[in-house]
Short mmCIF file of C-alpha atoms in Angstrom, two decimals:
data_model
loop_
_atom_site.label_atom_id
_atom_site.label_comp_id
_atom_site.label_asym_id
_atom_site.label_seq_id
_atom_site.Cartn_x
_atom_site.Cartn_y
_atom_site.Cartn_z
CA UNK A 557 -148.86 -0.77 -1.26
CA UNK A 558 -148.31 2.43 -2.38
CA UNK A 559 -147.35 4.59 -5.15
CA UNK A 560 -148.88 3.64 -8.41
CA UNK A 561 -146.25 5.70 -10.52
CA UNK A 562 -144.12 2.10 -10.09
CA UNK A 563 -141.20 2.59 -9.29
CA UNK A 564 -138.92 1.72 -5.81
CA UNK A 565 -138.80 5.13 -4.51
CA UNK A 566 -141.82 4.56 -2.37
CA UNK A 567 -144.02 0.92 -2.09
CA UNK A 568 -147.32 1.41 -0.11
CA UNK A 569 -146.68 0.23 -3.81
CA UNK A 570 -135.28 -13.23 -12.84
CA UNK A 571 -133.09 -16.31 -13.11
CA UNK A 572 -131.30 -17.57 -16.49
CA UNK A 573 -127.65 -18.88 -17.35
CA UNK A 574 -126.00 -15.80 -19.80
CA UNK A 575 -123.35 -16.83 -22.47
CA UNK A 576 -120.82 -14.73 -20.54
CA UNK A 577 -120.87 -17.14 -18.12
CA UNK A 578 -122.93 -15.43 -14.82
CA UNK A 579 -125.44 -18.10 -13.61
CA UNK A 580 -128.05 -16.87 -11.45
CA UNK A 581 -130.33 -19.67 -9.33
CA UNK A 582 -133.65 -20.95 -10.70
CA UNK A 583 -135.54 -22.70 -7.80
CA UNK A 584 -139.57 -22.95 -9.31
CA UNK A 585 -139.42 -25.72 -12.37
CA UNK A 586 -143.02 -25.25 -12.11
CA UNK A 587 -143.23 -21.86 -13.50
CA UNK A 588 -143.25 -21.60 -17.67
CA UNK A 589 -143.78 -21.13 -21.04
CA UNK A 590 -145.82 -23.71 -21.72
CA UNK A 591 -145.69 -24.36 -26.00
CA UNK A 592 -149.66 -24.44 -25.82
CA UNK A 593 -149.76 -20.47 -25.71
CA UNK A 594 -149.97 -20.46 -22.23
CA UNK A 595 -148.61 -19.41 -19.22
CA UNK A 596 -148.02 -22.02 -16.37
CA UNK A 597 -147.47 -20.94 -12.24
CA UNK A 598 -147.17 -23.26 -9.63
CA UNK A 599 -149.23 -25.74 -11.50
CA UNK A 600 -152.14 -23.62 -12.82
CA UNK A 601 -151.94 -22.88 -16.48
CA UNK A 602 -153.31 -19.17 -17.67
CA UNK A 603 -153.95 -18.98 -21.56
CA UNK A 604 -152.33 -16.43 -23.08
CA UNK A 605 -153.89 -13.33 -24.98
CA UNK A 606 -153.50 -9.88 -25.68
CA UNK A 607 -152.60 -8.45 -22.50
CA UNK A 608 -149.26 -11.01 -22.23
CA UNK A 609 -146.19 -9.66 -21.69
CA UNK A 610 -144.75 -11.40 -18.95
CA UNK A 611 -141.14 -13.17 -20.25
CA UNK A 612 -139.53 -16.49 -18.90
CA UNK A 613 -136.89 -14.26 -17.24
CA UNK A 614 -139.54 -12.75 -15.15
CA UNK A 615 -141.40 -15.85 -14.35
CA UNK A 616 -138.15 -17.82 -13.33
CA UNK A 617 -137.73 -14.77 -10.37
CA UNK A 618 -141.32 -16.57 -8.96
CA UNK A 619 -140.55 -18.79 -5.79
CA UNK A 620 -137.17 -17.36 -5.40
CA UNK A 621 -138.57 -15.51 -2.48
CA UNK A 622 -135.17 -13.82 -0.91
CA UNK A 623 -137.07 -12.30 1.90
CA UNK A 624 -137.69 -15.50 3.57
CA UNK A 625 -134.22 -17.04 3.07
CA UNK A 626 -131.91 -17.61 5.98
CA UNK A 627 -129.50 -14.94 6.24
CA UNK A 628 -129.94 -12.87 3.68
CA UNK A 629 -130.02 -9.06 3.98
CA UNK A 630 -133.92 -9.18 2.54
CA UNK A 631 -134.47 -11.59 5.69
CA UNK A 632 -133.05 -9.97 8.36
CA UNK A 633 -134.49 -6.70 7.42
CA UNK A 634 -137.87 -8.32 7.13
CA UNK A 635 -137.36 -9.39 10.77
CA UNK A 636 -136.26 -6.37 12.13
CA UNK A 637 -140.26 -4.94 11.21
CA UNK A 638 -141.80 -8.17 12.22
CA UNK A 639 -140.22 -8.15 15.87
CA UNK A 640 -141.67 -4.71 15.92
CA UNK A 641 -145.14 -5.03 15.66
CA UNK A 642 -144.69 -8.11 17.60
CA UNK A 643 -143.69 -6.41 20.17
CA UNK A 644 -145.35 -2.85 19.91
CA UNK A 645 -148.62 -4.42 19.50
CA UNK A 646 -150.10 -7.04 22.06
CA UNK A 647 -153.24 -8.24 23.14
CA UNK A 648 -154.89 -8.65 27.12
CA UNK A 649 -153.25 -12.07 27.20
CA UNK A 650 -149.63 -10.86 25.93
CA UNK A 651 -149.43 -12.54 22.12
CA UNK A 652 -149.26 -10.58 19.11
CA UNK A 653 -152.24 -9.03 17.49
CA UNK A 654 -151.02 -8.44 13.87
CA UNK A 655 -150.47 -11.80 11.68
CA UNK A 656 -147.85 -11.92 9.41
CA UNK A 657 -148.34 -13.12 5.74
CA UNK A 658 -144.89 -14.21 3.47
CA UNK A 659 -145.65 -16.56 1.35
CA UNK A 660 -148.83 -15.46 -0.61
CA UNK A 661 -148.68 -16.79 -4.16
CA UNK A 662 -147.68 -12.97 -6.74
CA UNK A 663 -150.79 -14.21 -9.53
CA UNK A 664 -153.29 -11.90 -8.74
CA UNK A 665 -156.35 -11.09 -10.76
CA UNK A 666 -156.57 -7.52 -11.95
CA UNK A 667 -159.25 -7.60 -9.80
CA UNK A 668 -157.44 -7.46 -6.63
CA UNK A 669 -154.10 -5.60 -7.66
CA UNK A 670 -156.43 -2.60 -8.71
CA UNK A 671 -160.39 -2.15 -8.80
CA UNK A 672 -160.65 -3.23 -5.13
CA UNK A 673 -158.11 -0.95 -4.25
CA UNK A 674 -160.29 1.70 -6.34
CA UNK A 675 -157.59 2.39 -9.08
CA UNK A 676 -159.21 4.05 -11.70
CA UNK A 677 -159.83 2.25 -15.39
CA UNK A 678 -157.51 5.09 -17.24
CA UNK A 679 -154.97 4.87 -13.81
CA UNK A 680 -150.83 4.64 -16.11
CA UNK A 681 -150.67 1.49 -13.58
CA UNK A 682 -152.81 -0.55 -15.21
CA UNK A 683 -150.88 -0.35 -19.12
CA UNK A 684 -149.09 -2.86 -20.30
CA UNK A 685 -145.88 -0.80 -20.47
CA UNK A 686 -145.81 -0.51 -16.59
CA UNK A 687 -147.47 -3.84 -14.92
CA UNK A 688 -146.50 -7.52 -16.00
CA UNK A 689 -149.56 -9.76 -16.88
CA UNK A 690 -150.21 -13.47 -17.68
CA UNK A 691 -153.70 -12.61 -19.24
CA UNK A 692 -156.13 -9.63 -19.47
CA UNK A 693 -157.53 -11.15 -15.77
CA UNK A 694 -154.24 -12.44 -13.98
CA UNK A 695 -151.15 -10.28 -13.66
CA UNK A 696 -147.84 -10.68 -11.15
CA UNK A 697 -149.11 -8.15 -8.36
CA UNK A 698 -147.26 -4.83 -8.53
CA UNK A 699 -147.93 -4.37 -5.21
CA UNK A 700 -148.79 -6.64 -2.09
CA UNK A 701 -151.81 -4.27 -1.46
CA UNK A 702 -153.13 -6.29 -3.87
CA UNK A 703 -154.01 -8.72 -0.94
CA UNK A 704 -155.87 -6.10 1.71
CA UNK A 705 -159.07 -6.38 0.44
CA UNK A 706 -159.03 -10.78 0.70
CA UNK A 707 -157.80 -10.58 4.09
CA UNK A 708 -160.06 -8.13 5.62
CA UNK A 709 -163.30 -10.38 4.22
CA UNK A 710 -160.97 -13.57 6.19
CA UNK A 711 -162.27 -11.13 9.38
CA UNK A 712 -158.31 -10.17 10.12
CA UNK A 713 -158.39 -6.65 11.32
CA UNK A 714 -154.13 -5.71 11.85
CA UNK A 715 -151.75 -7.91 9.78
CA UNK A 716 -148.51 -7.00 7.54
CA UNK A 717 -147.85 -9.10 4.24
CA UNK A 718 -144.61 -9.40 3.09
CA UNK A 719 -143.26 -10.46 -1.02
CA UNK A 720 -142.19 -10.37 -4.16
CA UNK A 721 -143.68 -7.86 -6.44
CA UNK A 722 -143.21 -7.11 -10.33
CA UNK A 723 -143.20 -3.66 -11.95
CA UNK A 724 -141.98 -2.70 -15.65
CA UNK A 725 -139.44 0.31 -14.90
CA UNK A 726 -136.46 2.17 -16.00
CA UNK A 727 -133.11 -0.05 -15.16
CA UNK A 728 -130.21 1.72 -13.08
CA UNK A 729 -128.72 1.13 -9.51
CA UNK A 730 -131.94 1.56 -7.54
CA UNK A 731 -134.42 -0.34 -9.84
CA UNK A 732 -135.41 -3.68 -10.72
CA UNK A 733 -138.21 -5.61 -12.10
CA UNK A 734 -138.54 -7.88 -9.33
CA UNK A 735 -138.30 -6.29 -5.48
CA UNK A 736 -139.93 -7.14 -2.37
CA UNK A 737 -142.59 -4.76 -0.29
CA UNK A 738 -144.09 -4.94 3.52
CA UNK A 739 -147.22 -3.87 3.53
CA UNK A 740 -149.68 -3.18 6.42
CA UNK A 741 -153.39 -2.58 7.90
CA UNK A 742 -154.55 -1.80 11.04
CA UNK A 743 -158.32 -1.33 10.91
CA UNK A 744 -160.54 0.12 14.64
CA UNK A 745 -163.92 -0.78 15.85
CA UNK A 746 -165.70 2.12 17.33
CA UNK A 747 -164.84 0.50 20.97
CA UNK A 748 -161.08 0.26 20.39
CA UNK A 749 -160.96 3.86 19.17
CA UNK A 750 -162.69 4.91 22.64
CA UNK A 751 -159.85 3.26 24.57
CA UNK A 752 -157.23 5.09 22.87
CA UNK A 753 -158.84 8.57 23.04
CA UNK A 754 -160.59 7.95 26.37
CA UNK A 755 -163.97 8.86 25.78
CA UNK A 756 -166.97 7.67 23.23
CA UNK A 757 -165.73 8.75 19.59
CA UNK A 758 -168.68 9.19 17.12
CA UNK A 759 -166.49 7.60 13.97
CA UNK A 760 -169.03 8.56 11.44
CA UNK A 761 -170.28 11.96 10.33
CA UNK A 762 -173.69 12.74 9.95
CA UNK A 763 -172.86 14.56 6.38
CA UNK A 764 -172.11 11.99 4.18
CA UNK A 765 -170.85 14.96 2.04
CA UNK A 766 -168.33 16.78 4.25
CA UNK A 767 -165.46 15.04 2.70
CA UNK A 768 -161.83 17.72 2.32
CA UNK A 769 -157.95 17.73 2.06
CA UNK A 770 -157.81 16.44 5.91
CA UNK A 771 -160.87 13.45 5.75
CA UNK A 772 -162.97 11.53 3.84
CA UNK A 773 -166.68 12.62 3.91
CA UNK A 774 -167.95 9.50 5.89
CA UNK A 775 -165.91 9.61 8.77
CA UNK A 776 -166.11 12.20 11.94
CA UNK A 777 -163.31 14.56 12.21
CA UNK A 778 -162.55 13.02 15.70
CA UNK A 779 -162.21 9.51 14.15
CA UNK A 780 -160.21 10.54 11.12
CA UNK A 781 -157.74 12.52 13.22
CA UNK A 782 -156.96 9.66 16.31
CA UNK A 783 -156.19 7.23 13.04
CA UNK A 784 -153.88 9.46 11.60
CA UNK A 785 -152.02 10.70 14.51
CA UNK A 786 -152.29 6.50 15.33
CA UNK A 787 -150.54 5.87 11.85
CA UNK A 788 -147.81 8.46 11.81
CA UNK A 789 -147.08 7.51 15.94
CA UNK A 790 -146.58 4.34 14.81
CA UNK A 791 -144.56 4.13 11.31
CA UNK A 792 -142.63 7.06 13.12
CA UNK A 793 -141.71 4.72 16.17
CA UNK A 794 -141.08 1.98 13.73
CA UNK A 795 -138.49 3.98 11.63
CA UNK A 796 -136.92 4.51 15.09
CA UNK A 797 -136.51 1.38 16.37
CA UNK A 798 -134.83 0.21 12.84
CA UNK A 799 -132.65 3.26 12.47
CA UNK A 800 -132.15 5.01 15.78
CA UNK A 801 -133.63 7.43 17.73
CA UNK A 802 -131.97 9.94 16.22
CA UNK A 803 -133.31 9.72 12.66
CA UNK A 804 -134.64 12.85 11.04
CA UNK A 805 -137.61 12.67 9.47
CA UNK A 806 -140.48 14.84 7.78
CA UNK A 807 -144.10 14.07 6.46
CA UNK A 808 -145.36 14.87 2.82
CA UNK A 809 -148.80 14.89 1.62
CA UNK A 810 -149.58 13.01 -0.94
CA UNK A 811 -152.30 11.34 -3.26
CA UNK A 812 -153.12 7.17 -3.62
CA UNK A 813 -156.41 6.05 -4.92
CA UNK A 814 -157.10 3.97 -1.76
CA UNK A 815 -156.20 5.58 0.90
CA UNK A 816 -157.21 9.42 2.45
CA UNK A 817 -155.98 11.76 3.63
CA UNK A 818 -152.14 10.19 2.56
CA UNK A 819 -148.85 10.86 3.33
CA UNK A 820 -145.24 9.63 2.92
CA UNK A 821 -142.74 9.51 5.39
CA UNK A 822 -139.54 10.87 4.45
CA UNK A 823 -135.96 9.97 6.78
CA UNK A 824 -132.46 12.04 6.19
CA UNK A 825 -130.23 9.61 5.87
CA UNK A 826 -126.40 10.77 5.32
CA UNK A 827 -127.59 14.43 4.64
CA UNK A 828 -130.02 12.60 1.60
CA UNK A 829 -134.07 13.01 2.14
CA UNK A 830 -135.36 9.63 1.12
CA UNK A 831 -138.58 8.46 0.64
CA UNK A 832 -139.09 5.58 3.01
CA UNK A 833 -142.92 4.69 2.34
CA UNK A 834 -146.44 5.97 2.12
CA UNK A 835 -149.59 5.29 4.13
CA UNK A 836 -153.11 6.88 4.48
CA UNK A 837 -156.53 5.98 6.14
CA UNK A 838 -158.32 3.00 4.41
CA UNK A 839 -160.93 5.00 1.81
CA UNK A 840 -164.26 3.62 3.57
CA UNK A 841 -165.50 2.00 0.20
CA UNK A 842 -162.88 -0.48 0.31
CA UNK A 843 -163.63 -1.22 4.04
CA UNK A 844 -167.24 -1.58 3.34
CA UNK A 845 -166.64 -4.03 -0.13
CA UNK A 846 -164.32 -5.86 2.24
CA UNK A 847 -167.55 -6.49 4.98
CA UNK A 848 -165.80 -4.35 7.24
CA UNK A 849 -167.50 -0.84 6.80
CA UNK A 850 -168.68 -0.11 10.27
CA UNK A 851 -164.79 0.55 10.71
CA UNK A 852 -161.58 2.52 9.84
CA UNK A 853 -158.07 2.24 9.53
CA UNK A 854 -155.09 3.00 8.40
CA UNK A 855 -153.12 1.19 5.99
CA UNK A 856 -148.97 1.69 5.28
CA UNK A 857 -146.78 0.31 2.31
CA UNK A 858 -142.37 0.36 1.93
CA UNK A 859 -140.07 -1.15 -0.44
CA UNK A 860 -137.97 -3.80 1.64
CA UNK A 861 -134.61 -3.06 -0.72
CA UNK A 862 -135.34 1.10 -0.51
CA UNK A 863 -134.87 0.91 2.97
CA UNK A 864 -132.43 -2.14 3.50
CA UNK A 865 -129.85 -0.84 0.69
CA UNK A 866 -129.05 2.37 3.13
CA UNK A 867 -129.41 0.55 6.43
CA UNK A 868 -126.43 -2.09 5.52
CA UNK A 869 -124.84 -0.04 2.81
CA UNK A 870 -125.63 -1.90 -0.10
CA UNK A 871 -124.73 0.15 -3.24
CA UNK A 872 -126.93 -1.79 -5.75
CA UNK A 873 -130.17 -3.55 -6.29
CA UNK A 874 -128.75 -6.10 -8.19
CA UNK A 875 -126.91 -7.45 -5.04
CA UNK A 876 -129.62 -8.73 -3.40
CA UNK A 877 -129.81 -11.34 -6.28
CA UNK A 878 -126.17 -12.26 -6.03
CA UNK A 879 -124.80 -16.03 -5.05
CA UNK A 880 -121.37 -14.69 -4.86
CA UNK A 881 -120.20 -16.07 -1.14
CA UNK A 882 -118.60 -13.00 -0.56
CA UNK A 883 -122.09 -10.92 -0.65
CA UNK A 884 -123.84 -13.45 1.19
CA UNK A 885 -121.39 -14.81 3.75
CA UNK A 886 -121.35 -10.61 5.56
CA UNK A 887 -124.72 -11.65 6.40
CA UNK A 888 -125.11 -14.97 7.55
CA UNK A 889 -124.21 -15.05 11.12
CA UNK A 890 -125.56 -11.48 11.79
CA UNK A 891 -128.18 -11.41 14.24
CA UNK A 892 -131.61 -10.39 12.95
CA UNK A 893 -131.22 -7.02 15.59
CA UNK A 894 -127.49 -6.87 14.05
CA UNK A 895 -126.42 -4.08 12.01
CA UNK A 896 -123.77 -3.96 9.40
CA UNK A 897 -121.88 -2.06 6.61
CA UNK A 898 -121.65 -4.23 3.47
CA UNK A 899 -117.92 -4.07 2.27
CA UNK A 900 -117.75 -4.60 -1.37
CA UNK A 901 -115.79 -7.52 -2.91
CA UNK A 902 -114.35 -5.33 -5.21
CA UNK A 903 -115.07 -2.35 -7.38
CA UNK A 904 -114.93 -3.70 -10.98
CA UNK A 905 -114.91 -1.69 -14.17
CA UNK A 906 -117.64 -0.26 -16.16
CA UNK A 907 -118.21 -0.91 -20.13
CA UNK A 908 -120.51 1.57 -21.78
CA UNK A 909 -122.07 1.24 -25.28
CA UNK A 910 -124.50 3.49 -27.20
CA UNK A 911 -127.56 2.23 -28.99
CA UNK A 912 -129.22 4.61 -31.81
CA UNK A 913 -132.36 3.85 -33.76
CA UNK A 914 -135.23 5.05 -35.48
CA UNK A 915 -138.66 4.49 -34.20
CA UNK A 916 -141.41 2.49 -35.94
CA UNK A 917 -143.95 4.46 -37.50
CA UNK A 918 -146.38 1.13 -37.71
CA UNK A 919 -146.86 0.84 -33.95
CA UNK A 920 -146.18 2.89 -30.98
CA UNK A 921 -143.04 2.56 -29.34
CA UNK A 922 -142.09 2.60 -25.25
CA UNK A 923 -139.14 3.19 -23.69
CA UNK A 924 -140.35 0.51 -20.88
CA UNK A 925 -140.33 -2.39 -24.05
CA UNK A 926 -136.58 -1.67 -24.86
CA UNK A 927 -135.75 -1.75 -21.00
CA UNK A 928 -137.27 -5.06 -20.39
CA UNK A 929 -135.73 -5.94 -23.62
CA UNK A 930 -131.72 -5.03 -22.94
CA UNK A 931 -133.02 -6.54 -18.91
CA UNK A 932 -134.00 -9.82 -21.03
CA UNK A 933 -130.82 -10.50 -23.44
CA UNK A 934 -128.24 -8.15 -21.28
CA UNK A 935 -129.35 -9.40 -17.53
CA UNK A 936 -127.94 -8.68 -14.11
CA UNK A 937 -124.71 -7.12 -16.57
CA UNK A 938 -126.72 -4.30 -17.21
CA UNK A 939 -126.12 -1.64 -14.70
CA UNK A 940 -127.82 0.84 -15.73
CA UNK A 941 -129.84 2.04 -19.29
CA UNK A 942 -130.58 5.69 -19.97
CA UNK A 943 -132.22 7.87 -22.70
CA UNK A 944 -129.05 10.31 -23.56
CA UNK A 945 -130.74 11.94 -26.75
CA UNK A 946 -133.87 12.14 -28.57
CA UNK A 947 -134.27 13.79 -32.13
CA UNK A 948 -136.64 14.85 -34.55
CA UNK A 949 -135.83 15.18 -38.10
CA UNK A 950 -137.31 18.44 -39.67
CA UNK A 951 -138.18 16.94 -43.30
CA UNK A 952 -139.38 13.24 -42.33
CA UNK A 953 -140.74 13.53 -39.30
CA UNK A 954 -138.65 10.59 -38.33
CA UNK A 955 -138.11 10.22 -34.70
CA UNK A 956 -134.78 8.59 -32.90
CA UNK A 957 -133.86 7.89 -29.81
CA UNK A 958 -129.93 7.49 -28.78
CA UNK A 959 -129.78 5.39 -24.74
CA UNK A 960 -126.76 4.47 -23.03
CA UNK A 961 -126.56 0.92 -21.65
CA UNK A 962 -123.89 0.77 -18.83
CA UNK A 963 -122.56 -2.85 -18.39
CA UNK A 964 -120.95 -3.94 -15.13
CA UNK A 965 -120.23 -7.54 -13.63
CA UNK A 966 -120.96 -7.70 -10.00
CA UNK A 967 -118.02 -10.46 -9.37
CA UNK A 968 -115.37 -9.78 -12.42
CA UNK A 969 -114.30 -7.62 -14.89
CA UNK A 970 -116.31 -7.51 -18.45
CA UNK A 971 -113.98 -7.56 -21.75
CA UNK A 972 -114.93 -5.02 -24.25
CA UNK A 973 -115.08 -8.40 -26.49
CA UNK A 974 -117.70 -10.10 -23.91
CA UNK A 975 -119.87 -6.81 -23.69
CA UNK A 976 -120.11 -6.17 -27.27
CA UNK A 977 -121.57 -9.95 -27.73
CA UNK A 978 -124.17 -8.93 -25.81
CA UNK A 979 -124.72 -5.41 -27.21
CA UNK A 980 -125.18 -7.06 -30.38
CA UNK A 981 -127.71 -9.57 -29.47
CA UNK A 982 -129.50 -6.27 -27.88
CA UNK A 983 -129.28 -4.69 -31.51
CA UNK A 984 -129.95 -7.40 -33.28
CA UNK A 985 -133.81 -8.04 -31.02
CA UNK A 986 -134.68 -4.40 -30.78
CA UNK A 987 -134.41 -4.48 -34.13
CA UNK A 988 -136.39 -7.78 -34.86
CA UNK A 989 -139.02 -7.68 -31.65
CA UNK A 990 -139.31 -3.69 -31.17
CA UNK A 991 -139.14 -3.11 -35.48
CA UNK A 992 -136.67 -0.04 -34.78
CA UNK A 993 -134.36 0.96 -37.46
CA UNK A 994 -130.66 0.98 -36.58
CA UNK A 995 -129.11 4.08 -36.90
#
């Protein structure tokens, strides 16, 4: 879940071989491009339209699933939150009350990803130029909220689901296309809210209307404020037990279309505030199109590599994707309660080039298309890609943009010679696929 501007600062929100010679794993055959104008996933085959956009980098990421592989940072971290509410919340006979869900397909229908999470129609989210879609009904989630509403109808009341999700954003050290989230729910029948407050809680308020900053309308004051101080006990005593007792760490109010009142959590980590994930109460309509509207709860959402990159030191996104040995053996015989600082393999040399070009006046032009462009042809060599000028000229009206693509191997040092190849082939598509004008 969690924080529909997309990016990986807060979640409650790609495999080819490159003519340099960096080969990245491909491990679902299944998924394609089928010649037919469609899209194929695990099988199913979605016909393409319109609203297509997703690429056969994207799709190859689909499967890889790095958060349930065997020693890898993703993993372990993932573990470290499952043990907790394993162990922070059991039943009368001692076994774990929330259920854990990993391996949930990402093809959603834009059903699920927004209108049941009550996203509005005009909602940025929803554009082209921010999620990834197969079709104008199926999309790669951008979120694994995208799965609360199916679950509750199943009749589960407290589970967490952990994936892959896929968001079109800016490209530098702390953003990818492809990332991973936990997301959670923990929903209260009238009885189990008595046990925790000690007395009968009227969880409903008469005035349907009486809705402010602090509540939603529907629900008593009484109610709304045991979930809450619920939710923040428990993502606070969570951050804890992953970063130590001694973690500083502030609340923020904020705004998401399905949950109120809503908050993020915010840790100082090394003297930095960072935003380590947003929650709310469950907004009642969702509850209630779920089948489960004589009840509320609260509902949370992180970023797995937000939170994992400062907890083992990990510099850059893009190493979470790496096969070098020297990434992944740090990792593989530390306990899943283990803590470590990654020690880089080595620091290797950055190439930077400059791209200038005229916009097209025939369509409208995003900076999103010419990210996932230089992401497609440049790959995990692109470190980072950012818009360094922007001019208008005073006679034609003409508009240019000037971005600076930074190009860095994670496991050797680029040649001038190797980086301008792929600069070129950048120029070369932009021009051809984006109609830009070379400047």
């Amino acid at each position: 879940m969690f924080k529909l501007q997309y990016n990986t600062r807060v979640c409650f929100f790609r495999h080819l071989k490159f003519s340099i010679g960096y080969t990245i794993e491909t491990k679902y055959p299944s998924t394609s491009r089928a010649a037919s104008k469609s899209v194929v996933v695990d099988g199913k085959s979605y016909n393409e339209d319109e609203y297509t956009n997703v690429t056969p980098k994207i799709l190859s990421f689909i499967g890889t699933n790095n958060h349930n592989r065997c020693g890898h940072p993703l993993n372990l971290f993932k573990q470290r939150l499952v043990d907790f509410f394993y162990d922070h919340f059991k039943g009368r006979t001692g076994n774990p009350i929330f259920s854990i869900y990993d391996k949930i397909n990402p093809v959603v229908t834009t059903n699920e990803n927004f209108d049941s999470l009550l996203v509005p129609k005009d909602h940025p989210s929803r554009n082209k130029t921010d999620s990834y879609y197969l079709n104008k009904t199926h999309m790669l989630r951008a979120h694994c909220t995208a799965h609360q509403s199916e679950l509750i109808k199943m009749g589960l009341d407290n589970f967490v689901v952990f994936g892959d999700v896929y968001r079109r954003d800016e490209i530098d050290a702390t953003h990818y296309p492809v990332f991973h989230q936990a997301d959670g729910v923990h929903i209260f029948t009238p009885n189990e809210l008595e046990l925790i407050y000690g007395t009968n809680v009227n969880v409903f308020d008469n005035d349907k209307n009486n809705s402010n900053d602090e509540k939603q309308g529907v629900y008593s004051k009484e109610a709304n404020k045991i979930v809450t101080d619920h939710l923040k006990k428990t993502l606070v005593t969570m951050i804890k037990k992953v970063f130590g007792e001694e973690i500083e760490y502030r609340w923020v109010s904020e705004y998401f279309p399905f949950t109120h009142p809503s908050f993020e959590l915010e840790i100082n980590y090394n003297g930095q505030w960072i935003e380590a994930l947003g929650c709310g109460v469950i907004r009642h309509e969702i509850l209630k199109n779920a089948g489960a509207g004589n009840r509320i709860g609260w509902a949370f959402g992180l970023g797995l590599e937000r939170l994992a990159m400062p907890f083992y030191s990990i510099p850059d996104i893009r190493l979470f994707w790496s096969k070098d040995s020297g990434f992944l053996n740090q990792f593989q015989n530390l306990p899943k309660d283990g803590r470590m600082k990654y020690k880089p393999i080595s620091i290797y040399p950055q190439c930077i080039n400059d791209i200038s070009f005229w916009l097209p006046k025939e369509k409208p032009f995003c900076s999103n298309d010419f990210y996932e462009l230089v992401s497609n042809y440049g790959g995990q060599l692109v470190e980072q890609v950012k818009l360094i000028d922007q001019f208008k000229h005073p006679k034609t009206g003409n508009v240019s943009h000037c971005y600076r693509i930074v190009y860095r191997h994670l496991e050797k040092t680029l040649s001038q010679a190797e980086v301008n190849e792929v600069h070129k082939l950048i120029e070369i598509n932009a021009t051809q696929i984006l109609g830009v004008k070379l400047r």
